[in-house]
Amino acid sequence: MTAVVGPSGAGKSTLLRLCNRLEVPAGGRVLFRGEDVAQLDPLRLRRRVGLVAQRPTPFPGTVAENLRVAEPHADDAAMAAVLERVELDGSFLPRPAGDLSGGEAQRVCLARTLLTGPEVLLMDEPTSSLDPHTRYALEALARAQALGGVAVIWVSHDLEQVQRIADHVVVLVKGVIVHTGRARDFDAASMPREALEFLTGTGEEGAQR
Amino acid sequence: MTGDIGWTGLVTSLVLVGVAVAISLWRRLGLEQSMVWSAARAMAQLLVVGLLLQVLFRSRHSLGWSWIWVLVMVTFAAETVRRRAREVPDMFVLGLAAFATSAVVTLGVLFGLGVFPLEARALIPLAGMMVGNAMTSTVLVGRRVFEELRDKRSEVEARLALGLSSRDAARPYLRSALRTALIPQIESTKAVGIVFLPGAMTGLILAGVAPMKAVLVQAAVMYLVLGSAATTTTVVALGVSRRLFTRDHRLVPMTRSADA
């Protein structure tokens, strides 16, 4: 599990969107398992590299209808199974997705993405609109996916969160990666000044938190 | 004959414009000028069209000229659609494609199956109904598809991120836009005869045609309008949504215009 941290506008979301080709780079290449993603079929790539957005984006209709957008042939058992992976259950299937709480909706979105069987899971600040309790639950769910063999890339604003969940850390400032390394060895004090201000909460970005 | 009001009749009917102007003056609506202007303009436009049609119908190549007339009408309609849906890209071309498709489908049926004889007297008015009555729905659907895909971008991109093709990702939004654009058309088709007597029928009856004959023509015209609206809206909806995605299934950036 890798965390990408950096101030707003550093290009964290853009980085994720490049990975599943919701955007294409103005220059350079994005490689997935050694292959340029520009050469891959975008629709198949997006099923291998799933994305969970910052805000929950439930589609109109029931939870089951939401899941069937990802996998039209999924039966109730398969859908209940994937809901259990995000700590919901089959009783949610007939419920309107619009009526769910923020945390539940975000889990349904995660379940929807898991149903495509991704090898990589891109999570773009998926907890930023959730309360702390729900946040910890979603972090644990993402950890569980990572332990289950799915590579998780988690974008975050929150250094404490990063230290709770990540194995690796990538620090991004103004579109440039300024640091990569193991989360265990991560030392905020060794970062360049701009990253440091943000990470230690002394810059204007830190003041927002 | 019944419908022949002559120049005296026309001038006399101007009394009614006078009534409207009088009301505007009395209630200080400030609309007198635009009332007079619009009445004068309508008369001038109709006289020119009437004159042209009269010359055209007498010409030896009346059918050829009629097709040119239709072409001009379609071009003007496409331009109007573009102006009324300014923020939607390529609306002129899409409008052109929509009305052209509709012409092939609807006029193809009406003339191909021999509902009306293919001659200038039938072609021009029917093409006019086909274009004129489908314009509002065409504009509506273009704007609606654009706004749906722009305002629900995160939803659309979430669908794309699940590996849906741009066609599949856009389908629910196209569906709702098409329904919104076509429902008023269906409502007015339902209300015909009960709430109002449509123009074609009114004109025929006033001109002395037996009401039952007029009704048959009017019904055919109503179906023409419905078929035309369905065709043009579908072409425009598919066209706009195609234009808003790239070939590799990405949603293009859309900016919110100032007047939206």
Short mmCIF file of C-alpha atoms in Angstrom, two decimals:
data_model
loop_
_atom_site.label_atom_id
_atom_site.label_comp_id
_atom_site.label_asym_id
_atom_site.label_seq_id
_atom_site.Cartn_x
_atom_site.Cartn_y
_atom_site.Cartn_z
CA MET A 1 0.00 0.00 0.00
CA THR A 2 1.46 3.30 -1.19
CA ALA A 3 0.44 6.74 0.00
CA VAL A 4 0.80 9.81 -2.18
CA VAL A 5 0.96 12.98 -0.11
CA GLY A 6 1.33 16.62 -1.03
CA PRO A 7 -0.36 20.00 -0.83
CA SER A 8 -3.53 20.76 -2.84
CA GLY A 9 -2.72 21.45 -6.45
CA ALA A 10 0.41 19.30 -6.30
CA GLY A 11 -1.05 16.98 -8.95
CA LYS A 12 -2.03 14.03 -6.78
CA SER A 13 -5.45 13.55 -8.38
CA THR A 14 -4.01 14.14 -11.83
CA LEU A 15 -1.43 11.44 -11.13
CA LEU A 16 -4.20 8.95 -10.36
CA ARG A 17 -6.28 10.01 -13.35
CA LEU A 18 -3.23 9.45 -15.58
CA CYS A 19 -2.91 5.93 -14.20
CA ASN A 20 -6.31 4.83 -15.50
CA ARG A 21 -6.37 7.16 -18.48
CA LEU A 22 -9.15 9.49 -17.47
CA GLU A 23 -6.44 11.90 -18.52
CA VAL A 24 -3.49 11.59 -20.91
CA PRO A 25 -0.07 13.10 -20.27
CA ALA A 26 1.01 16.16 -22.26
CA GLY A 27 4.45 14.55 -22.40
CA GLY A 28 6.09 11.36 -21.18
CA ARG A 29 4.56 7.94 -20.64
CA VAL A 30 2.70 6.07 -17.95
CA LEU A 31 3.83 2.46 -17.61
CA PHE A 32 1.69 -0.33 -16.18
CA ARG A 33 3.57 -3.61 -15.67
CA GLY A 34 6.15 -2.41 -18.18
CA GLU A 35 3.64 -1.42 -20.85
CA ASP A 36 2.77 2.11 -21.91
CA VAL A 37 -0.88 2.63 -20.91
CA ALA A 38 -1.39 4.59 -24.14
CA GLN A 39 -0.92 1.27 -25.98
CA LEU A 40 -3.46 -0.61 -23.84
CA ASP A 41 -7.22 -0.76 -24.41
CA PRO A 42 -8.48 1.97 -22.05
CA LEU A 43 -11.62 0.07 -21.08
CA ARG A 44 -9.70 -3.04 -20.03
CA LEU A 45 -7.02 -0.94 -18.35
CA ARG A 46 -9.66 0.81 -16.24
CA ARG A 47 -10.98 -2.51 -15.01
CA ARG A 48 -7.47 -3.59 -14.02
CA VAL A 49 -6.70 -0.22 -12.42
CA GLY A 50 -9.78 0.84 -10.46
CA LEU A 51 -10.42 4.34 -9.14
CA VAL A 52 -12.43 5.43 -6.12
CA ALA A 53 -13.16 9.15 -6.19
CA GLN A 54 -12.81 11.68 -3.41
CA ARG A 55 -16.53 12.17 -2.93
CA PRO A 56 -18.88 9.21 -3.08
CA THR A 57 -20.55 9.12 -6.51
CA PRO A 58 -23.52 6.77 -6.13
CA PHE A 59 -25.50 6.38 -9.37
CA PRO A 60 -29.28 6.82 -9.32
CA GLY A 61 -31.05 3.57 -8.42
CA THR A 62 -30.54 0.86 -5.87
CA VAL A 63 -27.26 -0.47 -4.52
CA ALA A 64 -27.76 -3.58 -6.66
CA GLU A 65 -28.23 -1.40 -9.75
CA ASN A 66 -25.03 0.44 -8.84
CA LEU A 67 -23.12 -2.81 -8.63
CA ARG A 68 -24.56 -4.03 -11.91
CA VAL A 69 -23.12 -1.00 -13.69
CA ALA A 70 -19.71 -2.49 -12.90
CA GLU A 71 -20.74 -6.08 -13.64
CA PRO A 72 -24.07 -6.46 -15.47
CA HIS A 73 -24.20 -10.23 -14.95
CA ALA A 74 -23.49 -10.24 -11.20
CA ASP A 75 -26.08 -12.30 -9.29
CA ASP A 76 -27.30 -11.51 -5.78
CA ALA A 77 -24.81 -13.89 -4.17
CA ALA A 78 -21.84 -12.29 -5.93
CA MET A 79 -23.10 -8.83 -5.05
CA ALA A 80 -23.67 -9.76 -1.39
CA ALA A 81 -20.15 -11.22 -1.30
CA VAL A 82 -18.55 -8.03 -2.57
CA LEU A 83 -20.62 -5.97 -0.12
CA GLU A 84 -19.25 -8.14 2.67
CA ARG A 85 -15.72 -7.28 1.53
CA VAL A 86 -16.55 -3.65 2.41
CA GLU A 87 -18.35 -4.66 5.62
CA LEU A 88 -21.85 -4.14 4.32
CA ASP A 89 -24.15 -7.03 3.47
CA GLY A 90 -26.84 -8.29 1.09
CA SER A 91 -29.57 -6.38 2.93
CA PHE A 92 -28.24 -3.22 1.28
CA LEU A 93 -28.92 -4.48 -2.26
CA PRO A 94 -32.50 -3.16 -2.64
CA ARG A 95 -31.80 0.15 -0.88
CA PRO A 96 -31.67 3.36 -2.96
CA ALA A 97 -28.01 4.38 -3.22
CA GLY A 98 -28.94 8.03 -2.81
CA ASP A 99 -30.29 7.38 0.70
CA LEU A 100 -27.05 5.95 2.10
CA SER A 101 -24.82 7.82 4.54
CA GLY A 102 -21.53 9.20 3.21
CA GLY A 103 -19.55 6.28 4.61
CA GLU A 104 -21.96 3.67 3.28
CA ALA A 105 -22.06 5.32 -0.13
CA GLN A 106 -18.26 5.40 -0.29
CA ARG A 107 -18.17 1.69 0.60
CA VAL A 108 -20.68 0.93 -2.14
CA CYS A 109 -18.42 2.84 -4.53
CA LEU A 110 -15.47 0.77 -3.35
CA ALA A 111 -17.50 -2.44 -3.73
CA ARG A 112 -18.52 -1.34 -7.23
CA THR A 113 -14.86 -0.96 -8.15
CA LEU A 114 -13.86 -4.25 -6.48
CA LEU A 115 -16.46 -6.02 -8.58
CA THR A 116 -14.38 -5.29 -11.69
CA GLY A 117 -11.55 -7.34 -10.14
CA PRO A 118 -8.85 -4.65 -10.18
CA GLU A 119 -5.15 -5.43 -9.75
CA VAL A 120 -4.53 -1.87 -8.59
CA LEU A 121 -6.88 0.30 -6.56
CA LEU A 122 -6.46 4.07 -6.84
CA MET A 123 -8.08 5.90 -3.95
CA ASP A 124 -8.26 9.68 -4.24
CA GLU A 125 -8.61 11.03 -0.69
CA PRO A 126 -11.55 8.69 -0.23
CA THR A 127 -12.06 9.67 3.40
CA SER A 128 -11.90 13.45 3.09
CA SER A 129 -15.68 13.84 3.30
CA LEU A 130 -16.14 11.24 6.07
CA ASP A 131 -16.20 11.53 9.85
CA PRO A 132 -13.22 10.09 11.82
CA HIS A 133 -14.93 6.84 12.81
CA THR A 134 -15.97 6.02 9.23
CA ARG A 135 -12.53 7.13 8.09
CA TYR A 136 -10.75 4.52 10.24
CA ALA A 137 -13.15 1.85 9.00
CA LEU A 138 -12.42 2.67 5.36
CA GLU A 139 -8.67 2.74 6.05
CA ALA A 140 -8.94 -0.75 7.51
CA LEU A 141 -10.88 -1.90 4.47
CA ALA A 142 -8.21 -0.56 2.13
CA ARG A 143 -5.50 -2.29 4.21
CA ALA A 144 -7.46 -5.51 3.92
CA GLN A 145 -7.57 -5.19 0.13
CA ALA A 146 -3.81 -4.57 0.09
CA LEU A 147 -3.21 -7.66 2.24
CA GLY A 148 -5.49 -9.55 -0.15
CA GLY A 149 -3.08 -8.84 -3.01
CA VAL A 150 -4.49 -5.66 -4.57
CA ALA A 151 -1.95 -2.88 -4.87
CA VAL A 152 -3.50 0.19 -3.25
CA ILE A 153 -2.42 3.74 -4.05
CA TRP A 154 -3.98 6.11 -1.56
CA VAL A 155 -3.86 9.88 -1.98
CA SER A 156 -3.91 11.79 1.24
CA HIS A 157 -3.53 15.18 2.82
CA ASP A 158 -3.04 13.76 6.23
CA LEU A 159 0.41 12.66 7.39
CA GLU A 160 -0.94 10.82 10.43
CA GLN A 161 -3.24 8.85 8.19
CA VAL A 162 -0.32 8.01 5.94
CA GLN A 163 1.70 6.71 8.86
CA ARG A 164 -1.27 4.62 10.02
CA ILE A 165 -1.89 2.86 6.74
CA ALA A 166 0.92 3.06 4.21
CA ASP A 167 3.92 0.83 3.49
CA HIS A 168 5.44 3.28 1.04
CA VAL A 169 5.26 7.04 0.78
CA VAL A 170 5.50 9.29 -2.27
CA VAL A 171 5.68 13.03 -1.64
CA LEU A 172 4.47 15.24 -4.47
CA VAL A 173 5.00 19.00 -4.59
CA LYS A 174 3.97 21.13 -7.57
CA GLY A 175 3.84 18.16 -9.90
CA VAL A 176 7.28 16.87 -8.92
CA ILE A 177 7.98 13.79 -6.80
CA VAL A 178 10.33 15.04 -4.10
CA HIS A 179 10.57 11.85 -2.08
CA THR A 180 9.83 8.15 -2.27
CA GLY A 181 10.58 5.61 0.42
CA ARG A 182 9.29 3.25 3.07
CA ALA A 183 6.70 4.73 5.38
CA ARG A 184 8.53 3.23 8.39
CA ASP A 185 11.71 5.21 7.60
CA PHE A 186 9.85 8.36 6.64
CA ASP A 187 11.26 11.44 8.29
CA ALA A 188 9.31 14.61 7.57
CA ALA A 189 12.23 16.75 8.82
CA SER A 190 14.39 15.62 5.88
CA MET A 191 11.96 16.97 3.29
CA PRO A 192 12.55 20.11 1.19
CA ARG A 193 11.19 23.28 2.68
CA GLU A 194 7.89 23.40 0.73
CA ALA A 195 7.07 19.81 1.52
CA LEU A 196 8.11 20.32 5.11
CA GLU A 197 5.82 23.29 5.60
CA PHE A 198 2.93 21.27 4.35
CA LEU A 199 3.81 18.06 6.17
CA THR A 200 4.46 19.63 9.54
CA GLY A 201 1.45 21.89 9.24
CA THR A 202 3.34 25.18 9.37
CA GLY A 203 2.47 26.30 5.83
CA GLU A 204 -0.88 27.67 4.75
CA GLU A 205 -1.89 24.20 3.63
CA GLY A 206 -1.35 22.88 7.13
CA ALA A 207 -3.49 25.65 8.57
CA GLN A 208 -6.51 24.24 6.74
CA ARG A 209 -6.34 20.94 8.49
CA MET B 1 -64.91 31.32 -52.07
CA THR B 2 -64.84 31.01 -48.30
CA GLY B 3 -61.16 31.54 -47.64
CA ASP B 4 -60.59 34.38 -50.10
CA ILE B 5 -60.42 37.46 -47.90
CA GLY B 6 -58.65 39.66 -50.45
CA TRP B 7 -56.68 42.80 -49.74
CA THR B 8 -59.67 44.52 -48.13
CA GLY B 9 -59.96 41.62 -45.69
CA LEU B 10 -56.30 41.82 -44.79
CA VAL B 11 -56.40 45.57 -44.20
CA THR B 12 -59.58 45.20 -42.13
CA SER B 13 -57.94 42.54 -39.97
CA LEU B 14 -55.32 45.13 -39.08
CA VAL B 15 -57.98 46.60 -36.77
CA LEU B 16 -57.01 43.79 -34.39
CA VAL B 17 -53.41 45.00 -34.33
CA GLY B 18 -54.92 48.37 -33.49
CA VAL B 19 -56.74 46.77 -30.56
CA ALA B 20 -53.47 45.32 -29.25
CA VAL B 21 -51.71 48.67 -29.66
CA ALA B 22 -54.57 50.46 -27.90
CA ILE B 23 -54.32 48.08 -24.94
CA SER B 24 -50.57 48.63 -24.79
CA LEU B 25 -51.05 52.42 -24.74
CA TRP B 26 -53.89 52.27 -22.23
CA ARG B 27 -51.98 50.05 -19.77
CA ARG B 28 -48.63 51.71 -20.54
CA LEU B 29 -47.03 48.43 -21.53
CA GLY B 30 -44.57 50.18 -23.83
CA LEU B 31 -45.10 47.43 -26.42
CA GLU B 32 -46.81 49.46 -29.19
CA GLN B 33 -43.66 49.84 -31.26
CA SER B 34 -42.72 46.19 -31.22
CA MET B 35 -46.33 45.22 -31.92
CA VAL B 36 -46.48 47.39 -35.04
CA TRP B 37 -43.02 46.28 -36.10
CA SER B 38 -43.77 42.57 -35.65
CA ALA B 39 -47.11 42.87 -37.47
CA ALA B 40 -45.47 44.73 -40.35
CA ARG B 41 -42.59 42.30 -40.45
CA ALA B 42 -44.88 39.27 -40.45
CA MET B 43 -46.87 40.71 -43.32
CA ALA B 44 -43.76 41.54 -45.34
CA GLN B 45 -42.25 38.10 -44.77
CA LEU B 46 -45.46 36.31 -45.68
CA LEU B 47 -45.96 38.42 -48.80
CA VAL B 48 -42.44 37.66 -49.98
CA VAL B 49 -42.87 33.95 -49.28
CA GLY B 50 -46.28 33.91 -50.95
CA LEU B 51 -44.95 35.68 -54.01
CA LEU B 52 -41.96 33.36 -54.24
CA LEU B 53 -44.16 30.30 -53.88
CA GLN B 54 -46.52 31.52 -56.53
CA VAL B 55 -43.66 32.06 -58.97
CA LEU B 56 -42.12 28.74 -57.96
CA PHE B 57 -45.29 26.70 -58.42
CA ARG B 58 -45.73 28.09 -61.92
CA SER B 59 -42.15 27.37 -62.92
CA ARG B 60 -41.43 24.40 -65.16
CA HIS B 61 -38.80 23.18 -62.69
CA SER B 62 -40.97 23.69 -59.63
CA LEU B 63 -39.85 20.45 -57.95
CA GLY B 64 -36.14 21.22 -58.35
CA TRP B 65 -36.66 24.70 -56.93
CA SER B 66 -38.60 23.20 -54.03
CA TRP B 67 -35.67 21.02 -53.07
CA ILE B 68 -33.43 24.09 -53.07
CA TRP B 69 -36.05 25.79 -50.90
CA VAL B 70 -35.93 22.87 -48.47
CA LEU B 71 -32.13 23.03 -48.40
CA VAL B 72 -32.19 26.73 -47.52
CA MET B 73 -34.82 26.08 -44.83
CA VAL B 74 -32.74 23.32 -43.27
CA THR B 75 -29.63 25.53 -43.26
CA PHE B 76 -31.51 28.38 -41.59
CA ALA B 77 -32.92 26.00 -39.01
CA ALA B 78 -29.46 24.63 -38.22
CA GLU B 79 -28.17 28.17 -37.79
CA THR B 80 -31.05 28.99 -35.44
CA VAL B 81 -30.33 25.86 -33.42
CA ARG B 82 -26.67 26.86 -33.16
CA ARG B 83 -27.57 30.35 -31.94
CA ARG B 84 -29.98 29.05 -29.32
CA ALA B 85 -27.55 26.44 -27.99
CA ARG B 86 -24.41 28.52 -28.18
CA GLU B 87 -22.39 26.69 -25.52
CA VAL B 88 -22.82 23.33 -27.21
CA PRO B 89 -19.95 22.65 -29.63
CA ASP B 90 -20.60 21.92 -33.33
CA MET B 91 -24.33 22.57 -33.05
CA PHE B 92 -24.58 23.91 -36.60
CA VAL B 93 -23.21 20.74 -38.16
CA LEU B 94 -25.23 18.56 -35.79
CA GLY B 95 -28.40 20.53 -36.57
CA LEU B 96 -27.74 20.14 -40.27
CA ALA B 97 -27.22 16.41 -39.87
CA ALA B 98 -30.34 16.12 -37.71
CA PHE B 99 -32.69 17.92 -40.11
CA ALA B 100 -31.20 16.15 -43.10
CA THR B 101 -31.74 12.77 -41.46
CA SER B 102 -35.24 13.75 -40.46
CA ALA B 103 -35.98 14.89 -44.02
CA VAL B 104 -34.85 11.55 -45.42
CA VAL B 105 -36.88 9.58 -42.87
CA THR B 106 -40.11 11.60 -42.69
CA LEU B 107 -40.37 12.88 -46.25
CA GLY B 108 -39.14 9.48 -47.41
CA VAL B 109 -42.13 7.86 -45.71
CA LEU B 110 -44.73 10.45 -46.73
CA PHE B 111 -43.69 10.61 -50.38
CA GLY B 112 -42.16 7.16 -50.74
CA LEU B 113 -45.33 5.45 -49.54
CA GLY B 114 -47.44 7.84 -51.54
CA VAL B 115 -49.24 9.57 -48.65
CA PHE B 116 -48.78 12.86 -50.49
CA PRO B 117 -47.91 13.30 -54.17
CA LEU B 118 -44.32 14.44 -54.61
CA GLU B 119 -44.83 17.93 -55.97
CA ALA B 120 -43.86 21.44 -54.93
CA ARG B 121 -47.26 22.14 -53.33
CA ALA B 122 -46.75 19.28 -50.89
CA LEU B 123 -42.98 19.26 -50.45
CA ILE B 124 -42.47 22.82 -49.25
CA PRO B 125 -45.20 23.01 -46.59
CA LEU B 126 -44.45 19.51 -45.27
CA ALA B 127 -40.73 20.19 -45.04
CA GLY B 128 -41.62 23.41 -43.23
CA MET B 129 -43.67 21.52 -40.65
CA MET B 130 -40.93 18.92 -40.34
CA VAL B 131 -38.21 21.50 -39.65
CA GLY B 132 -40.15 24.20 -37.83
CA ASN B 133 -41.84 22.02 -35.25
CA ALA B 134 -38.76 19.96 -34.42
CA MET B 135 -36.55 22.97 -33.76
CA THR B 136 -37.50 23.57 -30.14
CA SER B 137 -36.93 19.94 -29.13
CA THR B 138 -33.68 19.88 -31.07
CA VAL B 139 -32.31 22.88 -29.20
CA LEU B 140 -33.59 21.51 -25.91
CA VAL B 141 -31.98 18.11 -26.29
CA GLY B 142 -28.62 19.55 -27.37
CA ARG B 143 -28.43 21.82 -24.36
CA ARG B 144 -29.72 19.16 -22.04
CA VAL B 145 -27.18 16.50 -23.06
CA PHE B 146 -24.39 19.05 -22.74
CA GLU B 147 -25.53 20.22 -19.31
CA GLU B 148 -26.08 16.69 -17.99
CA LEU B 149 -22.62 15.54 -19.02
CA ARG B 150 -21.04 18.72 -17.71
CA ASP B 151 -22.86 18.89 -14.39
CA LYS B 152 -22.66 15.16 -13.67
CA ARG B 153 -19.05 14.86 -14.70
CA SER B 154 -17.99 13.00 -11.54
CA GLU B 155 -20.76 10.45 -12.07
CA VAL B 156 -19.90 10.01 -15.74
CA GLU B 157 -16.21 9.61 -14.95
CA ALA B 158 -17.03 7.10 -12.22
CA ARG B 159 -18.80 5.05 -14.89
CA LEU B 160 -15.82 5.38 -17.23
CA ALA B 161 -13.52 4.38 -14.37
CA LEU B 162 -15.51 1.15 -14.06
CA GLY B 163 -14.47 0.33 -17.61
CA LEU B 164 -17.68 1.43 -19.35
CA SER B 165 -17.34 2.68 -22.90
CA SER B 166 -18.24 6.31 -23.47
CA ARG B 167 -21.46 5.18 -25.15
CA ASP B 168 -22.49 3.12 -22.14
CA ALA B 169 -21.38 5.81 -19.71
CA ALA B 170 -23.47 8.45 -21.50
CA ARG B 171 -26.57 6.31 -22.03
CA PRO B 172 -28.53 7.25 -18.85
CA TYR B 173 -27.96 10.96 -19.48
CA LEU B 174 -28.98 10.72 -23.14
CA ARG B 175 -32.09 8.88 -22.12
CA SER B 176 -33.20 11.53 -19.65
CA ALA B 177 -32.38 14.34 -22.10
CA LEU B 178 -34.36 12.69 -24.90
CA ARG B 179 -37.34 12.06 -22.63
CA THR B 180 -37.33 15.68 -21.46
CA ALA B 181 -37.21 16.97 -25.02
CA LEU B 182 -39.89 14.67 -26.44
CA ILE B 183 -42.50 14.66 -23.67
CA PRO B 184 -43.88 18.17 -24.48
CA GLN B 185 -44.21 17.09 -28.12
CA ILE B 186 -46.18 14.01 -27.06
CA GLU B 187 -48.39 16.09 -24.77
CA SER B 188 -49.28 18.50 -27.55
CA THR B 189 -50.02 15.57 -29.88
CA LYS B 190 -52.43 14.25 -27.25
CA ALA B 191 -54.17 17.57 -26.73
CA VAL B 192 -54.78 18.22 -30.41
CA GLY B 193 -58.42 18.78 -31.36
CA ILE B 194 -59.53 19.10 -27.76
CA VAL B 195 -57.53 22.10 -26.67
CA PHE B 196 -56.72 23.70 -29.97
CA LEU B 197 -57.26 23.31 -33.68
CA PRO B 198 -53.83 23.20 -35.26
CA GLY B 199 -52.77 25.66 -37.92
CA ALA B 200 -52.84 23.41 -40.94
CA MET B 201 -56.39 22.30 -40.25
CA THR B 202 -57.59 25.81 -39.45
CA GLY B 203 -56.12 27.05 -42.69
CA LEU B 204 -57.68 24.28 -44.76
CA ILE B 205 -61.11 24.71 -43.21
CA LEU B 206 -61.00 28.49 -43.67
CA ALA B 207 -59.96 27.97 -47.28
CA GLY B 208 -63.12 25.95 -47.81
CA VAL B 209 -61.93 22.34 -47.56
CA ALA B 210 -64.37 19.90 -45.95
CA PRO B 211 -63.49 19.43 -42.24
CA MET B 212 -63.06 15.65 -42.55
CA LYS B 213 -60.56 16.11 -45.36
CA ALA B 214 -58.74 18.73 -43.34
CA VAL B 215 -58.60 16.37 -40.37
CA LEU B 216 -56.93 13.63 -42.41
CA VAL B 217 -54.22 16.01 -43.60
CA GLN B 218 -53.77 17.41 -40.10
CA ALA B 219 -53.36 13.98 -38.54
CA ALA B 220 -50.69 13.06 -41.09
CA VAL B 221 -48.93 16.34 -40.35
CA MET B 222 -49.02 15.66 -36.59
CA TYR B 223 -47.38 12.29 -37.10
CA LEU B 224 -44.83 13.92 -39.36
CA VAL B 225 -43.99 16.38 -36.59
CA LEU B 226 -43.70 13.64 -33.97
CA GLY B 227 -41.51 11.47 -36.18
CA SER B 228 -39.37 14.43 -37.09
CA ALA B 229 -38.85 15.53 -33.49
CA ALA B 230 -37.88 12.00 -32.46
CA THR B 231 -35.40 11.75 -35.34
CA THR B 232 -33.74 15.15 -34.94
CA THR B 233 -33.41 14.86 -31.16
CA THR B 234 -31.83 11.42 -31.42
CA VAL B 235 -29.31 12.55 -34.01
CA VAL B 236 -28.39 15.62 -31.96
CA ALA B 237 -28.22 13.73 -28.65
CA LEU B 238 -25.93 11.06 -30.09
CA GLY B 239 -23.89 13.70 -31.90
CA VAL B 240 -23.36 15.93 -28.88
CA SER B 241 -22.41 13.04 -26.63
CA ARG B 242 -19.99 11.73 -29.26
CA ARG B 243 -18.45 15.16 -29.51
CA LEU B 244 -17.93 15.36 -25.73
CA PHE B 245 -15.90 12.16 -25.48
CA THR B 246 -12.52 11.39 -26.98
CA ARG B 247 -11.91 8.25 -28.99
CA ASP B 248 -10.16 6.68 -26.00
CA HIS B 249 -13.28 7.13 -23.86
CA ARG B 250 -12.40 10.25 -21.91
CA LEU B 251 -14.83 13.07 -21.17
CA VAL B 252 -13.52 16.34 -22.63
CA PRO B 253 -13.25 19.38 -20.34
CA MET B 254 -16.32 21.62 -20.48
CA THR B 255 -16.50 25.13 -19.17
CA ARG B 256 -19.58 26.75 -17.77
CA SER B 257 -20.60 29.66 -19.97
CA ALA B 258 -21.54 32.96 -18.37
CA ASP B 259 -25.21 32.84 -19.41
CA ALA B 260 -25.81 29.22 -18.38
#
